[in-house]
Coordinates of N, CA, C and O in Angstrom, one line a residue:
M1 N 0.9 -1.1 0.1 CA -0.1 0.0 0.0 C 0.8 1.3 0.1 O 1.8 1.2 0.7
A2 N 0.6 2.2 -0.8 CA 1.3 3.5 -0.9 C 1.2 4.3 0.4 O 0.1 4.3 1.0
E3 N 2.3 4.9 0.7 CA 2.5 5.8 1.8 C 2.0 7.2 1.5 O 2.0 7.5 0.3
V4 N 1.2 8.0 2.4 CA 0.9 9.5 2.3 C 2.3 10.0 2.1 O 3.4 9.9 2.9
D5 N 2.5 10.9 1.0 CA 3.5 11.7 0.9 C 3.3 13.1 1.6 O 2.6 13.9 1.5
E6 N 4.0 13.0 2.8 CA 3.8 14.2 3.8 C 4.3 15.6 3.1 O 3.9 16.5 3.8
S7 N 5.0 15.3 1.9 CA 5.4 16.7 1.4 C 4.5 17.5 0.8 O 4.3 18.7 0.3
Q8 N 3.1 16.9 0.7 CA 2.0 17.3 -0.1 C 0.8 17.6 0.9 O -0.4 18.0 0.5
V9 N 1.2 17.6 2.4 CA 0.1 17.6 3.3 C 0.5 18.6 4.5 O 1.6 18.5 4.7
A10 N -0.5 19.3 4.9 CA -0.3 19.9 6.1 C -1.2 19.5 7.3 O -2.5 19.8 6.8
F11 N -1.1 19.1 8.4 CA -1.9 18.6 9.5 C -2.1 19.8 10.3 O -1.4 20.7 10.8
L12 N -3.5 20.3 10.3 CA -3.9 21.6 11.0 C -5.1 21.3 12.1 O -6.0 20.4 11.9
D13 N -5.0 22.1 13.1 CA -6.0 22.1 14.2 C -6.1 23.5 14.6 O -4.9 24.1 15.1
L14 N -7.1 24.3 14.7 CA -7.2 25.4 15.4 C -8.3 25.2 16.6 O -9.1 24.2 16.6
E15 N -8.0 26.2 17.5 CA -9.1 26.2 18.7 C -9.3 27.8 18.6 O -9.0 28.7 18.3
T16 N -10.8 28.0 18.7 CA -11.4 29.2 18.5 C -12.4 29.5 19.7 O -12.4 28.7 20.6
T17 N -12.6 30.6 19.8 CA -13.6 31.2 20.9 C -15.1 31.0 20.7 O -16.1 31.3 21.2
G18 N -15.5 30.3 19.6 CA -16.8 30.0 19.2 C -16.8 29.6 17.9 O -15.8 29.1 17.3
L19 N -18.1 29.2 17.2 CA -18.2 28.6 15.9 C -18.4 29.5 14.7 O -18.4 29.1 13.6
D20 N -18.6 30.9 14.9 CA -18.8 31.8 13.9 C -17.4 32.7 13.5 O -17.2 33.5 14.3
P21 N -16.8 32.4 12.3 CA -15.7 33.1 12.0 C -16.1 34.8 11.8 O -15.0 35.5 12.0
M22 N -17.2 35.2 11.8 CA -17.3 36.8 11.9 C -17.4 37.3 13.3 O -17.4 38.3 13.2
K23 N -17.7 36.4 14.1 CA -17.8 37.0 15.6 C -16.6 36.4 16.7 O -16.4 37.1 17.5
H24 N -16.2 35.1 16.4 CA -15.2 34.6 17.2 C -13.9 34.5 16.7 O -13.8 35.0 15.5
E25 N -12.9 34.1 17.5 CA -11.7 34.5 17.2 C -10.8 33.0 17.5 O -11.0 32.4 18.1
I26 N -9.6 33.0 16.5 CA -8.6 31.9 16.8 C -7.6 32.2 18.0 O -7.4 33.3 18.0
W27 N -7.7 31.3 18.8 CA -6.7 31.4 19.9 C -5.5 30.5 20.0 O -4.6 30.8 20.4
E28 N -5.7 29.2 19.2 CA -4.5 28.5 19.0 C -4.6 27.8 17.7 O -5.4 27.5 17.1
I29 N -3.4 27.8 17.1 CA -3.1 27.1 15.8 C -2.0 26.0 15.9 O -0.9 26.2 16.3
G30 N -2.4 24.9 15.6 CA -1.3 23.7 15.6 C -1.2 23.2 14.2 O -2.4 22.9 13.3
L31 N 0.0 23.2 13.9 CA 0.3 22.8 12.5 C 1.3 21.7 12.3 O 2.4 21.9 13.0
I32 N 1.4 20.5 11.6 CA 2.5 19.9 11.5 C 2.8 19.8 9.8 O 1.9 19.5 9.0
V33 N 4.1 20.0 9.3 CA 4.5 20.0 8.0 C 5.7 19.4 8.1 O 6.5 19.8 8.9
D34 N 6.0 18.3 7.2 CA 7.2 17.7 6.9 C 7.9 17.3 8.4 O 9.1 17.3 8.5
G35 N 6.8 16.6 9.2 CA 7.2 16.1 10.6 C 7.5 17.0 11.6 O 7.7 16.8 12.7
N36 N 7.5 18.6 11.2 CA 7.8 19.3 12.1 C 6.6 20.1 12.9 O 5.7 20.4 11.9
E37 N 6.4 20.2 13.9 CA 5.2 20.5 14.8 C 5.4 22.1 15.0 O 6.6 22.5 15.5
Y38 N 4.3 22.7 14.7 CA 4.2 24.2 15.2 C 3.1 24.4 16.0 O 2.1 24.0 15.7
E39 N 3.2 25.4 16.9 CA 2.0 26.1 17.7 C 2.4 27.3 18.0 O 3.2 27.7 18.3
W40 N 0.9 28.1 17.9 CA 0.9 29.4 18.0 C -0.2 29.6 18.9 O -1.4 29.0 18.7
Q41 N -0.2 30.4 20.0 CA -1.3 30.9 20.8 C -1.2 32.5 20.5 O -0.4 33.0 20.8
L42 N -2.7 32.8 20.3 CA -2.8 34.1 20.0 C -3.5 35.1 21.0 O -4.4 34.2 21.6
P43 N -3.2 36.3 21.5 CA -4.0 37.2 22.2 C -5.5 37.4 21.7 O -5.7 37.5 20.5
V44 N -6.5 36.9 22.5 CA -7.8 37.1 22.2 C -8.8 37.8 23.2 O -8.2 37.9 24.3
R45 N -9.8 38.4 22.5 CA -10.8 38.9 23.8 C -11.7 37.9 23.9 O -12.6 37.6 23.0
V46 N -12.0 37.5 25.2 CA -12.8 36.2 25.4 C -14.2 36.9 25.9 O -15.1 36.1 26.2
G47 N -14.4 38.1 26.1 CA -15.8 38.8 26.4 C -16.8 38.4 25.6 O -17.9 38.0 26.0
G48 N -16.7 37.9 24.3 CA -17.6 37.9 23.3 C -17.7 36.2 22.9 O -18.3 35.8 22.1
A49 N -16.9 35.6 23.6 CA -16.6 33.9 23.4 C -17.9 33.4 23.8 O -18.7 33.7 24.5
D50 N -17.9 32.2 23.1 CA -19.0 31.2 23.6 C -18.6 30.3 24.7 O -17.5 29.6 24.5
S51 N -19.0 30.4 25.9 CA -18.6 29.7 27.0 C -18.5 28.1 26.9 O -17.5 27.4 27.2
A52 N -19.4 27.6 25.8 CA -19.4 26.1 25.7 C -18.1 26.0 24.9 O -17.3 24.9 25.2
A53 N -17.8 26.7 23.9 CA -16.4 26.6 23.1 C -15.3 26.5 24.0 O -14.4 25.6 23.9
L54 N -15.1 27.4 24.9 CA -14.2 27.7 25.9 C -13.8 26.4 26.7 O -12.8 25.8 26.9
R55 N -15.1 25.9 27.1 CA -15.2 25.0 27.9 C -14.6 23.3 27.0 O -13.8 22.7 27.6
I56 N -15.2 23.4 25.8 CA -14.9 22.1 25.0 C -13.3 22.0 24.7 O -12.7 21.1 24.9
N57 N -12.8 23.3 24.3 CA -11.3 23.2 24.0 C -10.5 23.5 25.2 O -9.2 23.7 25.0
R58 N -10.9 23.5 26.3 CA -10.3 23.7 27.5 C -9.3 25.0 27.5 O -8.1 24.9 28.0
F59 N -10.1 25.9 27.1 CA -9.1 27.3 27.0 C -8.5 27.6 28.4 O -7.3 27.9 28.6
Y60 N -9.3 27.7 29.4 CA -8.8 28.1 30.7 C -7.4 27.1 31.3 O -6.8 27.6 32.0
E61 N -7.8 25.8 30.8 CA -6.6 24.9 31.4 C -5.4 24.9 30.5 O -4.2 24.7 31.1
R62 N -5.6 25.6 29.2 CA -4.5 25.4 28.4 C -3.7 26.7 27.8 O -2.8 26.9 27.4
V63 N -4.5 27.7 28.1 CA -4.1 29.2 27.5 C -2.8 29.7 28.2 O -2.7 29.2 29.5
K64 N -2.0 30.0 27.7 CA -0.8 30.6 28.3 C -1.1 32.0 28.9 O -1.9 32.9 28.3
P65 N 0.0 32.6 29.8 CA 0.0 33.7 30.3 C 0.1 34.9 28.9 O 1.0 34.3 28.0
L66 N -0.5 36.0 28.9 CA -0.2 36.9 27.9 C 1.1 37.2 27.7 O 1.6 37.3 26.6
S67 N 2.3 37.1 28.7 CA 3.5 37.3 28.3 C 4.3 36.3 27.5 O 5.2 36.5 26.9
E68 N 3.5 35.0 27.4 CA 4.0 33.9 26.7 C 3.4 33.6 25.4 O 3.8 32.9 24.5
V69 N 2.4 34.6 24.9 CA 1.7 34.2 23.7 C 2.3 35.1 22.7 O 2.7 36.3 22.8
S70 N 2.2 34.5 21.5 CA 2.5 35.3 20.4 C 1.9 36.5 19.9 O 0.8 36.4 19.7
H71 N 2.5 37.6 20.0 CA 2.0 39.0 19.7 C 2.2 39.5 18.6 O 1.8 40.2 17.9
N72 N 3.1 38.6 17.6 CA 3.7 39.0 16.2 C 2.7 37.9 15.3 O 3.1 37.2 14.8
G73 N 1.5 38.5 15.3 CA 0.3 37.7 14.3 C 1.0 38.0 12.7 O 0.8 36.9 12.0
M74 N 1.6 38.9 12.4 CA 2.1 39.0 11.0 C 3.2 37.9 10.7 O 3.1 37.3 9.9
E75 N 4.0 37.7 11.6 CA 5.0 36.8 11.5 C 4.5 35.3 11.2 O 4.8 34.4 10.7
A76 N 3.6 35.2 12.3 CA 2.8 33.7 12.2 C 2.0 33.4 10.8 O 2.1 32.6 10.4
A77 N 1.3 34.6 10.4 CA 0.5 34.5 9.2 C 1.7 34.2 8.2 O 1.0 33.3 7.2
F78 N 2.7 34.8 8.1 CA 3.6 34.5 7.0 C 3.9 33.1 7.1 O 4.0 32.5 5.9
L79 N 4.5 32.6 8.1 CA 4.9 31.3 8.2 C 3.9 30.3 8.0 O 4.1 29.3 7.3
I80 N 2.6 30.6 8.4 CA 1.3 29.6 8.2 C 1.1 29.5 6.8 O 1.0 28.7 6.0
A81 N 1.0 30.7 6.0 CA 0.7 30.9 4.4 C 1.9 30.4 3.9 O 1.5 29.5 2.8
K82 N 3.0 30.3 4.1 CA 4.3 29.7 3.5 C 4.3 28.0 3.7 O 4.4 27.6 2.7
L83 N 4.2 27.7 4.8 CA 4.0 26.3 5.2 C 3.0 25.4 4.5 O 3.1 24.4 4.3
T84 N 1.7 26.1 4.3 CA 0.5 25.6 3.8 C 0.4 25.5 2.3 O -0.3 25.0 1.6
A85 N 1.2 26.6 1.6 CA 1.1 26.8 0.3 C 1.2 25.4 -0.5 O 2.2 24.7 -0.5
G86 N 0.4 25.2 -1.4 CA 0.2 24.0 -2.2 C 0.0 22.7 -1.7 O 0.0 21.5 -2.4
R87 N -0.3 22.8 -0.4 CA -0.5 21.4 0.2 C -1.9 21.2 0.5 O -2.9 22.1 0.5
H88 N -2.5 19.8 0.8 CA -3.5 19.5 1.1 C -3.8 19.6 2.7 O -2.9 19.2 3.5
I89 N -4.8 20.4 3.2 CA -5.0 20.7 4.6 C -5.6 19.2 5.0 O -6.6 18.9 4.5
V90 N -5.1 18.7 6.2 CA -5.6 17.3 6.8 C -5.9 17.8 8.1 O -5.3 18.7 9.1
G91 N -7.1 17.3 8.7 CA -7.7 17.7 10.1 C -8.8 17.0 10.2 O -9.5 16.4 9.4
A92 N -9.5 17.3 11.4 CA -10.7 16.7 11.9 C -11.8 18.0 11.5 O -11.6 19.0 12.1
V93 N -12.5 17.7 10.7 CA -13.4 18.9 9.8 C -12.6 20.1 9.5 O -12.8 21.1 10.1
P94 N -11.7 19.8 8.4 CA -10.8 20.9 8.0 C -11.5 22.5 7.5 O -10.8 23.4 7.5
S95 N -12.7 21.9 7.1 CA -13.5 23.1 6.5 C -13.7 24.0 7.6 O -13.6 25.4 7.4
F96 N -13.9 23.8 8.7 CA -14.2 24.7 9.9 C -12.7 25.3 10.0 O -12.9 26.7 10.3
D97 N -11.7 24.8 10.1 CA -10.4 25.4 10.3 C -9.9 26.3 9.3 O -9.5 27.5 9.7
V98 N -10.2 26.2 8.1 CA -9.9 27.0 6.9 C -10.9 28.1 6.8 O -10.5 29.4 6.5
G99 N -12.0 27.9 7.2 CA -13.1 28.9 7.5 C -12.7 30.1 8.2 O -13.0 31.1 8.2
F100 N -11.9 29.4 9.3 CA -11.6 30.8 10.4 C -10.2 31.1 9.7 O -9.6 32.2 10.0
L101 N -9.2 30.5 9.3 CA -7.8 30.5 9.0 C -7.8 31.6 7.7 O -7.0 32.5 7.6
E102 N -8.5 31.2 6.9 CA -8.4 32.1 5.6 C -8.7 33.7 5.9 O -7.8 34.3 5.4
P103 N -9.8 34.1 6.7 CA -9.9 35.3 6.7 C -9.1 36.2 7.8 O -8.5 37.3 7.7
W104 N -8.4 35.2 8.6 CA -7.3 35.6 9.6 C -5.9 36.0 8.8 O -5.4 37.0 8.9
L105 N -5.7 35.0 7.8 CA -4.4 35.1 7.1 C -4.6 36.4 6.1 O -3.8 37.5 6.0
R106 N -5.8 36.7 5.5 CA -6.1 37.8 4.6 C -6.0 39.2 5.6 O -5.7 40.2 5.0
S107 N -6.3 39.1 6.6 CA -6.2 40.3 7.8 C -4.8 40.8 7.7 O -4.5 41.9 8.1
Y108 N -3.9 40.0 7.6 CA -2.5 40.1 7.5 C -2.0 40.3 6.1 O -0.9 40.3 5.9
N109 N -2.8 40.5 5.2 CA -2.4 40.6 3.8 C -1.7 39.5 3.0 O -0.9 39.5 2.2
Y110 N -2.0 38.1 3.6 CA -1.7 37.1 2.9 C -2.7 36.1 2.2 O -3.8 36.3 2.9
C111 N -2.5 35.5 1.1 CA -3.3 34.9 0.4 C -3.3 33.4 0.6 O -2.1 32.9 0.4
P112 N -4.2 32.6 1.3 CA -4.1 31.3 1.4 C -3.9 30.6 0.0 O -4.4 30.8 -0.8
A113 N -3.1 29.6 0.1 CA -2.7 28.9 -1.2 C -2.7 27.6 -1.2 O -1.9 26.8 -2.0
W114 N -3.2 27.0 -0.2 CA -3.5 25.3 0.2 C -4.4 25.1 -1.0 O -5.1 25.7 -1.7
S115 N -4.3 23.7 -1.2 CA -5.0 23.0 -2.0 C -6.5 22.9 -1.6 O -6.9 23.0 -0.4
H116 N -7.3 23.2 -2.7 CA -8.8 23.2 -2.3 C -9.5 21.8 -1.9 O -10.5 21.7 -1.5
R117 N -8.7 21.0 -2.0 CA -9.1 19.5 -1.8 C -8.7 19.2 -0.4 O -7.5 18.8 0.0
L118 N -9.4 19.3 0.7 CA -9.3 19.4 2.1 C -9.3 17.7 2.4 O -10.3 17.1 1.9
I119 N -8.7 17.3 3.4 CA -8.8 15.9 3.7 C -9.3 15.8 5.3 O -8.6 16.3 6.1
C120 N -10.5 15.2 5.4 CA -11.1 15.4 6.6 C -10.8 13.8 7.2 O -11.4 12.9 6.8
V121 N -10.1 13.6 8.5 CA -9.9 12.4 9.2 C -10.9 11.9 9.7 O -11.3 10.4 9.6
E122 N -12.3 12.6 10.1 CA -13.3 12.1 10.5 C -14.0 11.3 9.6 O -14.7 10.2 9.6
T123 N -14.2 11.8 8.2 CA -14.7 11.2 7.0 C -14.1 9.8 6.8 O -14.5 8.8 6.7
L124 N -12.7 10.1 6.7 CA -12.0 8.9 6.5 C -12.0 7.7 7.7 O -12.3 6.6 7.2
A125 N -12.0 8.3 8.9 CA -12.3 7.1 9.9 C -13.5 6.6 9.8 O -13.7 5.2 10.1
A126 N -14.4 7.4 9.7 CA -15.7 6.8 9.5 C -16.1 5.9 8.5 O -16.8 4.7 8.5
G127 N -15.4 6.1 7.3 CA -15.3 5.0 6.3 C -14.7 3.8 6.6 O -15.1 2.5 6.3
H128 N -13.7 4.0 7.3 CA -12.6 2.7 7.6 C -13.4 2.1 8.8 O -13.5 0.9 8.8
L129 N -14.2 2.8 9.5 CA -15.0 1.8 10.6 C -16.7 1.7 10.2 O -17.3 1.0 11.0
K130 N -17.0 2.0 9.1 CA -18.3 1.9 8.5 C -19.3 2.5 9.4 O -20.2 1.7 9.7
I131 N -19.3 3.6 9.8 CA -20.1 4.3 10.7 C -20.2 5.6 10.1 O -19.1 6.2 9.3
M132 N -21.2 6.4 10.5 CA -21.4 8.0 10.0 C -20.5 8.8 10.9 O -20.4 8.6 12.0
P133 N -19.9 9.7 10.2 CA -19.1 10.6 11.0 C -19.8 11.5 12.3 O -21.0 11.8 12.1
C134 N -19.3 11.5 13.5 CA -19.9 12.0 14.7 C -18.9 12.6 15.5 O -19.2 12.5 16.7
G135 N -17.5 12.8 15.3 CA -16.8 13.3 16.0 C -15.7 12.1 16.3 O -16.1 10.9 16.4
L136 N -14.3 12.3 16.2 CA -13.6 11.4 16.3 C -13.6 10.5 17.7 O -13.4 9.4 17.5
G137 N -13.8 11.2 18.6 CA -14.0 10.4 20.1 C -15.2 9.1 19.9 O -14.9 8.1 20.3
K138 N -16.4 9.9 19.4 CA -17.5 9.1 19.5 C -17.4 7.9 18.6 O -17.8 6.9 18.8
M139 N -16.7 8.2 17.3 CA -16.4 7.2 16.2 C -15.6 6.3 16.6 O -15.9 4.9 16.5
A140 N -14.6 6.5 17.6 CA -13.8 5.5 17.9 C -14.4 4.7 19.1 O -14.3 3.5 18.9
E141 N -15.3 5.1 19.8 CA -16.1 4.4 20.8 C -17.0 3.4 20.1 O -17.0 2.3 20.4
K142 N -17.8 4.0 19.2 CA -18.7 3.3 18.4 C -17.8 2.1 17.6 O -18.6 1.0 17.3
G143 N -16.7 2.4 16.9 CA -16.1 1.5 16.3 C -15.5 0.3 17.1 O -15.0 -0.6 16.5
G144 N -15.2 0.5 18.3 CA -14.9 -0.3 19.2 C -13.3 -0.7 19.1 O -13.1 -1.9 19.5
D145 N -12.8 0.1 18.6 CA -11.2 -0.2 18.2 C -10.6 0.5 19.4 O -10.1 1.8 19.1
P146 N -10.1 0.0 20.4 CA -9.2 0.8 21.6 C -7.7 1.4 21.0 O -7.6 2.6 21.4
S147 N -7.1 0.9 20.1 CA -6.1 1.5 19.5 C -6.3 2.7 18.8 O -5.5 3.7 19.0
L148 N -7.4 2.9 18.1 CA -7.9 4.1 17.6 C -8.5 5.1 18.5 O -8.0 6.2 18.4
V149 N -9.1 4.7 19.7 CA -9.5 5.6 20.7 C -8.2 6.4 21.5 O -8.0 7.5 21.6
A150 N -7.2 5.3 21.7 CA -5.9 5.7 22.3 C -5.0 6.7 21.5 O -4.7 7.8 21.8
S151 N -5.1 6.5 20.3 CA -4.4 7.3 19.2 C -5.2 8.4 19.1 O -4.4 9.6 19.2
I152 N -6.3 8.5 18.8 CA -7.1 9.8 18.8 C -7.1 10.8 19.9 O -6.9 12.0 20.1
W153 N -7.3 9.9 21.1 CA -7.4 10.8 22.4 C -5.9 11.0 23.1 O -6.1 11.4 24.3
S154 N -5.0 10.7 22.5 CA -3.7 10.7 23.3 C -3.3 12.2 23.6 O -3.9 13.2 22.7
Q155 N -2.7 12.5 24.3 CA -2.1 14.0 24.7 C -1.2 14.6 23.6 O -0.3 15.1 24.1
A156 N -1.3 14.3 22.5 CA -0.8 14.8 21.5 C -0.8 16.1 21.0 O -0.7 16.3 19.8
R157 N -1.3 17.3 21.7 CA -1.6 18.3 21.4 C -2.7 18.5 20.3 O -2.4 19.4 19.5
G158 N -3.6 17.8 20.4 CA -4.8 18.1 19.6 C -4.9 17.0 18.2 O -4.4 16.2 18.2
D159 N -6.1 17.6 17.7 CA -6.5 16.6 16.5 C -5.6 16.4 15.6 O -5.3 15.4 15.0
Y160 N -4.6 17.7 15.3 CA -3.7 17.3 14.2 C -2.6 16.5 14.4 O -2.1 15.6 13.5
A161 N -2.0 16.3 15.7 CA -1.0 15.5 15.9 C -1.7 14.0 16.0 O -1.1 13.0 15.8
A162 N -2.8 13.8 16.5 CA -3.4 12.6 16.7 C -3.8 11.9 15.4 O -3.5 10.8 15.3
A163 N -4.4 12.7 14.4 CA -4.5 12.3 13.0 C -3.2 11.9 12.5 O -3.2 10.9 11.7
R164 N -2.3 12.7 12.7 CA -1.1 12.3 11.8 C -0.3 10.9 12.5 O 0.2 10.1 11.7
R165 N -0.5 10.7 13.8 CA 0.1 9.5 14.5 C -0.8 8.3 14.3 O -0.3 7.2 14.6
S166 N -2.1 8.5 14.0 CA -2.8 7.3 13.9 C -2.7 6.3 12.7 O -2.7 6.8 11.6
E167 N -2.4 5.2 12.9 CA -2.0 4.2 11.7 C -3.4 4.0 11.1 O -3.4 3.7 10.0
K168 N -4.4 3.9 11.9 CA -5.7 3.5 11.4 C -6.1 4.5 10.4 O -6.4 4.3 9.3
I169 N -6.0 5.8 10.7 CA -6.5 6.9 10.0 C -5.4 7.0 8.6 O -6.1 7.3 7.7
T170 N -4.2 6.9 9.0 CA -3.2 7.0 7.7 C -3.6 5.8 6.8 O -3.7 5.9 5.3
E171 N -3.8 4.6 7.2 CA -4.3 3.6 6.4 C -5.4 3.9 5.7 O -5.7 3.7 4.4
A172 N -6.5 4.7 6.2 CA -7.6 4.9 5.7 C -7.5 6.0 4.6 O -8.1 5.8 3.5
M173 N -6.3 6.9 4.8 CA -6.1 7.8 3.7 C -5.3 7.3 2.6 O -5.8 7.8 1.7
D174 N -4.7 6.3 2.8 CA -4.0 5.4 1.7 C -4.9 4.9 0.8 O -5.0 4.9 -0.2
K175 N -5.9 4.2 1.6 CA -7.1 3.6 0.8 C -7.6 4.4 -0.2 O -8.2 4.0 -1.1
A176 N -8.4 5.5 0.7 CA -9.1 6.6 -0.1 C -8.3 7.1 -1.2 O -8.8 7.3 -2.1
G177 N -7.1 7.3 -0.9 CA -6.2 8.0 -2.2 C -6.1 7.0 -3.4 O -6.1 7.3 -4.5
N178 N -5.8 5.8 -3.1 CA -5.7 4.7 -4.0 C -7.1 4.5 -4.6 O -6.9 4.2 -6.0
Q179 N -8.0 4.5 -4.2 CA -9.4 4.2 -4.7 C -9.7 5.6 -5.4 O -10.4 5.4 -6.7
A180 N -9.4 6.7 -5.0 CA -9.6 8.0 -5.8 C -8.8 8.0 -7.0 O -9.2 8.3 -8.2
G181 N -7.6 7.8 -7.0 CA -6.5 7.6 -8.0 C -7.2 6.6 -9.1 O -7.1 6.8 -10.4
A182 N -7.5 5.5 -8.5 CA -8.1 4.7 -9.7 C -9.4 5.0 -10.4 O -9.5 4.9 -11.6
A183 N -10.1 5.5 -9.6 CA -11.5 6.0 -10.0 C -11.3 7.3 -11.2 O -11.9 7.4 -12.0
N184 N -10.4 8.1 -10.8 CA -9.9 9.3 -11.7 C -9.1 8.8 -12.8 O -9.0 9.9 -13.8
S185 N -8.4 8.0 -12.8 CA -7.3 7.4 -13.7 C -6.7 8.5 -14.4 O -6.4 8.8 -15.6
G186 N -6.3 9.1 -13.4 CA -5.4 10.5 -13.7 C -5.9 11.8 -13.8 O -5.0 12.6 -14.2
A187 N -6.9 11.8 -14.1 CA -7.6 13.0 -14.4 C -7.7 14.0 -13.2 O -7.9 13.5 -12.0
N188 N -7.4 15.4 -13.5 CA -7.4 16.3 -12.5 C -8.5 17.1 -12.4 O -8.9 17.8 -13.5
I189 N -9.6 16.6 -11.7 CA -11.0 17.1 -11.7 C -11.0 18.4 -10.8 O -10.5 18.7 -9.5

């Protein structure tokens, strides 16, 4: 089975203060590119945050003191735009992440140049487990695969690292890539 070419993917996970990109903010960005892990915490105003979102992403447990948070958004935006250019974004519901990241990058005058073909590990894992997507944790429990549960819920700094390290998800990505390649017969759709 062919391996995933990591030079063509960027594993991404964002933490936000809510679900609405017009109203809420990114407070943490995690990225793995070519085996290198990057993490940025950004200063945010939590007065307008969704308290449920802060509870789910454990904001108050994980946020760093303001003195340790990256205040140079321009530098972070440049590096993220450069590292993701031409790559497939991989994550748990990456459409959510790029929905926040694209306007954030543009606010610093950078144009996102990642591939429009996003790779959702939830969808791939659901196909592998033969169940409907419902969040990685719930799918792992429903699928009854303890190694997948352990891999996904490891304290590997979030979805992006767990996705990269999960052999089950990598196998599903390989299988989906091989099937797509056979179906497209080299056509670039």
